[in-house]
Structure formats: structure tokens, C-alpha cells
């Protein structure tokens, strides 16, 4: 399989360049998950990195190059279909009602 040296920005892997396997389209995966074992023997912590276009330094850059940026919230990725429920807002009250109004 083909791999590409991809830089990581932010988080514990900041500044590292790791070989990442490319998919059949020639691009690295959109999310890169790194499990970090717990020292106390508990469940591992999963670090999530998102693929973003790398700013190219030259005028004649061929194709897109990618880098991974740290996502501290570790959001679940994936497509949002028109028929799926909207993602809940973190500051919304249960039941969808505003608690600040009387009535």
C-alpha cells in the first residue's frame, strides 16, 4: 500500500510527521484516531485529528497536500443527511424549551 508523510499540528503529536496510508483515491483518511493507553489500566484515550489542506509554500505546487489538525472535542465525523435529526446544541434545555421565559 502507498503512504504519504503527513504533518500533525496541535495536540500531543504537534510537529511530528508520520507516514499515513492512502486510500484508493490517493488521499489520507479524513479523520485519524490515535488510541493512547491509560497508565492506570483503564480504557484508552482516543485523540482525534482532522484532515485539512496544507498551505503550500511554492507557486508550482502540484495537487493537494494534507495535514492533520488536532480536534480537542473529538467530534464524531460523518455525513449529515437531510433526513437525519439535527445535532443537539450543548446549551439547549431538555425538551427544546427555553427555561428563561415564564409560561
JSON list of C-alpha atoms in Angstrom, two decimals:
[
{"chain": "A", "resi": 1, "resn": "UNK", "atom": "CA", "xyz": [0.00, 0.00, 0.00]},
{"chain": "A", "resi": 2, "resn": "UNK", "atom": "CA", "xyz": [1.09, 3.55, -0.64]},
{"chain": "A", "resi": 3, "resn": "UNK", "atom": "CA", "xyz": [1.71, 6.01, 2.19]},
{"chain": "A", "resi": 4, "resn": "UNK", "atom": "CA", "xyz": [2.50, 9.71, 2.46]},
{"chain": "A", "resi": 5, "resn": "UNK", "atom": "CA", "xyz": [4.44, 11.57, 5.14]},
{"chain": "A", "resi": 6, "resn": "UNK", "atom": "CA", "xyz": [1.82, 13.82, 6.73]},
{"chain": "A", "resi": 7, "resn": "UNK", "atom": "CA", "xyz": [2.48, 16.55, 9.35]},
{"chain": "A", "resi": 8, "resn": "UNK", "atom": "CA", "xyz": [0.40, 16.82, 12.53]},
{"chain": "A", "resi": 9, "resn": "UNK", "atom": "CA", "xyz": [-0.49, 20.21, 14.01]},
{"chain": "A", "resi": 10, "resn": "UNK", "atom": "CA", "xyz": [-1.61, 20.76, 17.60]},
{"chain": "A", "resi": 11, "resn": "UNK", "atom": "CA", "xyz": [-2.16, 18.35, 20.44]},
{"chain": "A", "resi": 12, "resn": "UNK", "atom": "CA", "xyz": [0.37, 15.79, 21.66]},
{"chain": "A", "resi": 13, "resn": "UNK", "atom": "CA", "xyz": [1.60, 14.96, 18.14]},
{"chain": "A", "resi": 14, "resn": "UNK", "atom": "CA", "xyz": [2.37, 18.60, 17.26]},
{"chain": "A", "resi": 15, "resn": "UNK", "atom": "CA", "xyz": [5.33, 18.92, 14.93]},
{"chain": "A", "resi": 16, "resn": "UNK", "atom": "CA", "xyz": [5.57, 15.22, 14.10]},
{"chain": "A", "resi": 17, "resn": "UNK", "atom": "CA", "xyz": [5.47, 13.87, 10.57]},
{"chain": "A", "resi": 18, "resn": "UNK", "atom": "CA", "xyz": [4.10, 10.34, 10.33]},
{"chain": "A", "resi": 19, "resn": "UNK", "atom": "CA", "xyz": [3.56, 8.05, 7.33]},
{"chain": "A", "resi": 20, "resn": "UNK", "atom": "CA", "xyz": [-0.20, 7.72, 6.75]},
{"chain": "A", "resi": 21, "resn": "UNK", "atom": "CA", "xyz": [-1.67, 5.09, 4.43]},
{"chain": "A", "resi": 22, "resn": "UNK", "atom": "CA", "xyz": [-3.53, 6.48, 1.44]},
{"chain": "A", "resi": 23, "resn": "UNK", "atom": "CA", "xyz": [-6.92, 5.27, 0.29]},
{"chain": "A", "resi": 24, "resn": "UNK", "atom": "CA", "xyz": [-7.87, 4.17, -3.21]},
{"chain": "A", "resi": 25, "resn": "UNK", "atom": "CA", "xyz": [-8.43, 7.83, -4.17]},
{"chain": "A", "resi": 26, "resn": "UNK", "atom": "CA", "xyz": [-4.86, 8.73, -3.21]},
{"chain": "A", "resi": 27, "resn": "UNK", "atom": "CA", "xyz": [-5.91, 10.78, -0.16]},
{"chain": "A", "resi": 28, "resn": "UNK", "atom": "CA", "xyz": [-5.30, 10.04, 3.52]},
{"chain": "A", "resi": 29, "resn": "UNK", "atom": "CA", "xyz": [-8.40, 9.40, 5.68]},
{"chain": "A", "resi": 30, "resn": "UNK", "atom": "CA", "xyz": [-10.49, 12.41, 6.78]},
{"chain": "A", "resi": 31, "resn": "UNK", "atom": "CA", "xyz": [-10.04, 11.58, 10.46]},
{"chain": "A", "resi": 32, "resn": "UNK", "atom": "CA", "xyz": [-7.05, 9.99, 12.14]},
{"chain": "A", "resi": 33, "resn": "UNK", "atom": "CA", "xyz": [-7.69, 8.42, 15.56]},
{"chain": "A", "resi": 34, "resn": "UNK", "atom": "CA", "xyz": [-4.78, 7.68, 17.88]},
{"chain": "A", "resi": 35, "resn": "UNK", "atom": "CA", "xyz": [-5.56, 5.46, 20.90]},
{"chain": "A", "resi": 36, "resn": "UNK", "atom": "CA", "xyz": [-3.39, 6.33, 23.90]},
{"chain": "A", "resi": 37, "resn": "UNK", "atom": "CA", "xyz": [-3.31, 3.65, 26.62]},
{"chain": "A", "resi": 38, "resn": "UNK", "atom": "CA", "xyz": [-4.17, 4.69, 30.17]},
{"chain": "A", "resi": 39, "resn": "UNK", "atom": "CA", "xyz": [-1.33, 4.33, 32.70]},
{"chain": "A", "resi": 40, "resn": "UNK", "atom": "CA", "xyz": [-3.75, 3.03, 35.35]},
{"chain": "A", "resi": 41, "resn": "UNK", "atom": "CA", "xyz": [-5.06, 0.27, 33.08]},
{"chain": "A", "resi": 42, "resn": "UNK", "atom": "CA", "xyz": [-8.38, 1.97, 32.28]},
{"chain": "A", "resi": 43, "resn": "UNK", "atom": "CA", "xyz": [-9.88, 2.47, 28.84]},
{"chain": "A", "resi": 44, "resn": "UNK", "atom": "CA", "xyz": [-7.60, 4.19, 26.33]},
{"chain": "A", "resi": 45, "resn": "UNK", "atom": "CA", "xyz": [-7.99, 7.86, 25.47]},
{"chain": "A", "resi": 46, "resn": "UNK", "atom": "CA", "xyz": [-8.57, 8.46, 21.77]},
{"chain": "A", "resi": 47, "resn": "UNK", "atom": "CA", "xyz": [-7.00, 11.55, 20.19]},
{"chain": "A", "resi": 48, "resn": "UNK", "atom": "CA", "xyz": [-8.80, 12.75, 17.05]},
{"chain": "A", "resi": 49, "resn": "UNK", "atom": "CA", "xyz": [-7.10, 14.63, 14.21]},
{"chain": "A", "resi": 50, "resn": "UNK", "atom": "CA", "xyz": [-8.96, 16.09, 11.19]},
{"chain": "A", "resi": 51, "resn": "UNK", "atom": "CA", "xyz": [-7.51, 16.31, 7.68]},
{"chain": "A", "resi": 52, "resn": "UNK", "atom": "CA", "xyz": [-7.21, 19.84, 6.30]},
{"chain": "A", "resi": 53, "resn": "UNK", "atom": "CA", "xyz": [-5.42, 21.20, 3.21]},
{"chain": "A", "resi": 54, "resn": "UNK", "atom": "CA", "xyz": [-1.83, 22.13, 3.92]},
{"chain": "A", "resi": 55, "resn": "UNK", "atom": "CA", "xyz": [-0.83, 25.66, 2.94]},
{"chain": "A", "resi": 56, "resn": "UNK", "atom": "CA", "xyz": [1.63, 25.23, 0.08]},
{"chain": "A", "resi": 57, "resn": "UNK", "atom": "CA", "xyz": [4.73, 27.30, 0.11]},
{"chain": "A", "resi": 58, "resn": "UNK", "atom": "CA", "xyz": [5.52, 27.26, -3.58]},
{"chain": "A", "resi": 59, "resn": "UNK", "atom": "CA", "xyz": [3.87, 28.71, -6.60]},
{"chain": "A", "resi": 60, "resn": "UNK", "atom": "CA", "xyz": [4.05, 25.49, -8.59]},
{"chain": "A", "resi": 61, "resn": "UNK", "atom": "CA", "xyz": [2.63, 23.03, -6.08]},
{"chain": "A", "resi": 62, "resn": "UNK", "atom": "CA", "xyz": [1.08, 20.03, -7.80]},
{"chain": "A", "resi": 63, "resn": "UNK", "atom": "CA", "xyz": [-2.03, 18.53, -6.26]},
{"chain": "A", "resi": 64, "resn": "UNK", "atom": "CA", "xyz": [-3.27, 18.90, -2.73]},
{"chain": "A", "resi": 65, "resn": "UNK", "atom": "CA", "xyz": [-1.10, 18.10, 0.21]},
{"chain": "A", "resi": 66, "resn": "UNK", "atom": "CA", "xyz": [-2.75, 17.47, 3.54]},
{"chain": "A", "resi": 67, "resn": "UNK", "atom": "CA", "xyz": [-2.02, 17.91, 7.21]},
{"chain": "A", "resi": 68, "resn": "UNK", "atom": "CA", "xyz": [-3.86, 16.80, 10.32]},
{"chain": "A", "resi": 69, "resn": "UNK", "atom": "CA", "xyz": [-5.08, 19.31, 12.93]},
{"chain": "A", "resi": 70, "resn": "UNK", "atom": "CA", "xyz": [-5.92, 18.27, 16.46]},
{"chain": "A", "resi": 71, "resn": "UNK", "atom": "CA", "xyz": [-9.62, 18.21, 17.37]},
{"chain": "A", "resi": 72, "resn": "UNK", "atom": "CA", "xyz": [-9.76, 18.55, 21.19]},
{"chain": "A", "resi": 73, "resn": "UNK", "atom": "CA", "xyz": [-13.50, 17.83, 21.31]},
{"chain": "A", "resi": 74, "resn": "UNK", "atom": "CA", "xyz": [-13.15, 14.62, 19.31]},
{"chain": "A", "resi": 75, "resn": "UNK", "atom": "CA", "xyz": [-16.41, 15.13, 17.44]},
{"chain": "A", "resi": 76, "resn": "UNK", "atom": "CA", "xyz": [-17.90, 12.15, 15.70]},
{"chain": "A", "resi": 77, "resn": "UNK", "atom": "CA", "xyz": [-17.44, 12.70, 12.00]},
{"chain": "A", "resi": 78, "resn": "UNK", "atom": "CA", "xyz": [-19.55, 11.50, 9.16]},
{"chain": "A", "resi": 79, "resn": "UNK", "atom": "CA", "xyz": [-22.05, 12.75, 6.66]},
{"chain": "A", "resi": 80, "resn": "UNK", "atom": "CA", "xyz": [-25.09, 14.73, 7.75]},
{"chain": "A", "resi": 81, "resn": "UNK", "atom": "CA", "xyz": [-28.03, 13.53, 5.68]},
{"chain": "A", "resi": 82, "resn": "UNK", "atom": "CA", "xyz": [-31.02, 15.82, 5.06]},
{"chain": "A", "resi": 83, "resn": "UNK", "atom": "CA", "xyz": [-33.38, 13.33, 6.73]},
{"chain": "A", "resi": 84, "resn": "UNK", "atom": "CA", "xyz": [-31.31, 12.87, 9.90]},
{"chain": "A", "resi": 85, "resn": "UNK", "atom": "CA", "xyz": [-32.06, 14.70, 13.14]},
{"chain": "A", "resi": 86, "resn": "UNK", "atom": "CA", "xyz": [-30.18, 17.94, 13.76]},
{"chain": "A", "resi": 87, "resn": "UNK", "atom": "CA", "xyz": [-27.28, 17.65, 16.17]},
{"chain": "A", "resi": 88, "resn": "UNK", "atom": "CA", "xyz": [-28.29, 18.73, 19.70]},
{"chain": "A", "resi": 89, "resn": "UNK", "atom": "CA", "xyz": [-26.88, 22.06, 20.84]},
{"chain": "A", "resi": 90, "resn": "UNK", "atom": "CA", "xyz": [-24.85, 21.78, 24.04]},
{"chain": "A", "resi": 91, "resn": "UNK", "atom": "CA", "xyz": [-26.55, 24.80, 25.66]},
{"chain": "A", "resi": 92, "resn": "UNK", "atom": "CA", "xyz": [-30.13, 23.73, 24.81]},
{"chain": "A", "resi": 93, "resn": "UNK", "atom": "CA", "xyz": [-32.50, 22.78, 27.60]},
{"chain": "A", "resi": 94, "resn": "UNK", "atom": "CA", "xyz": [-34.04, 19.29, 27.61]},
{"chain": "A", "resi": 95, "resn": "UNK", "atom": "CA", "xyz": [-37.32, 19.14, 25.73]},
{"chain": "A", "resi": 96, "resn": "UNK", "atom": "CA", "xyz": [-36.36, 22.03, 23.46]},
{"chain": "A", "resi": 97, "resn": "UNK", "atom": "CA", "xyz": [-37.94, 24.72, 25.68]},
{"chain": "A", "resi": 98, "resn": "UNK", "atom": "CA", "xyz": [-36.24, 27.85, 26.88]},
{"chain": "A", "resi": 99, "resn": "UNK", "atom": "CA", "xyz": [-36.06, 27.97, 30.69]},
{"chain": "A", "resi": 100, "resn": "UNK", "atom": "CA", "xyz": [-35.73, 31.76, 30.85]},
{"chain": "A", "resi": 101, "resn": "UNK", "atom": "CA", "xyz": [-39.34, 32.56, 29.89]},
{"chain": "A", "resi": 102, "resn": "UNK", "atom": "CA", "xyz": [-42.42, 32.05, 32.05]},
{"chain": "A", "resi": 103, "resn": "UNK", "atom": "CA", "xyz": [-45.49, 30.48, 30.70]}
]
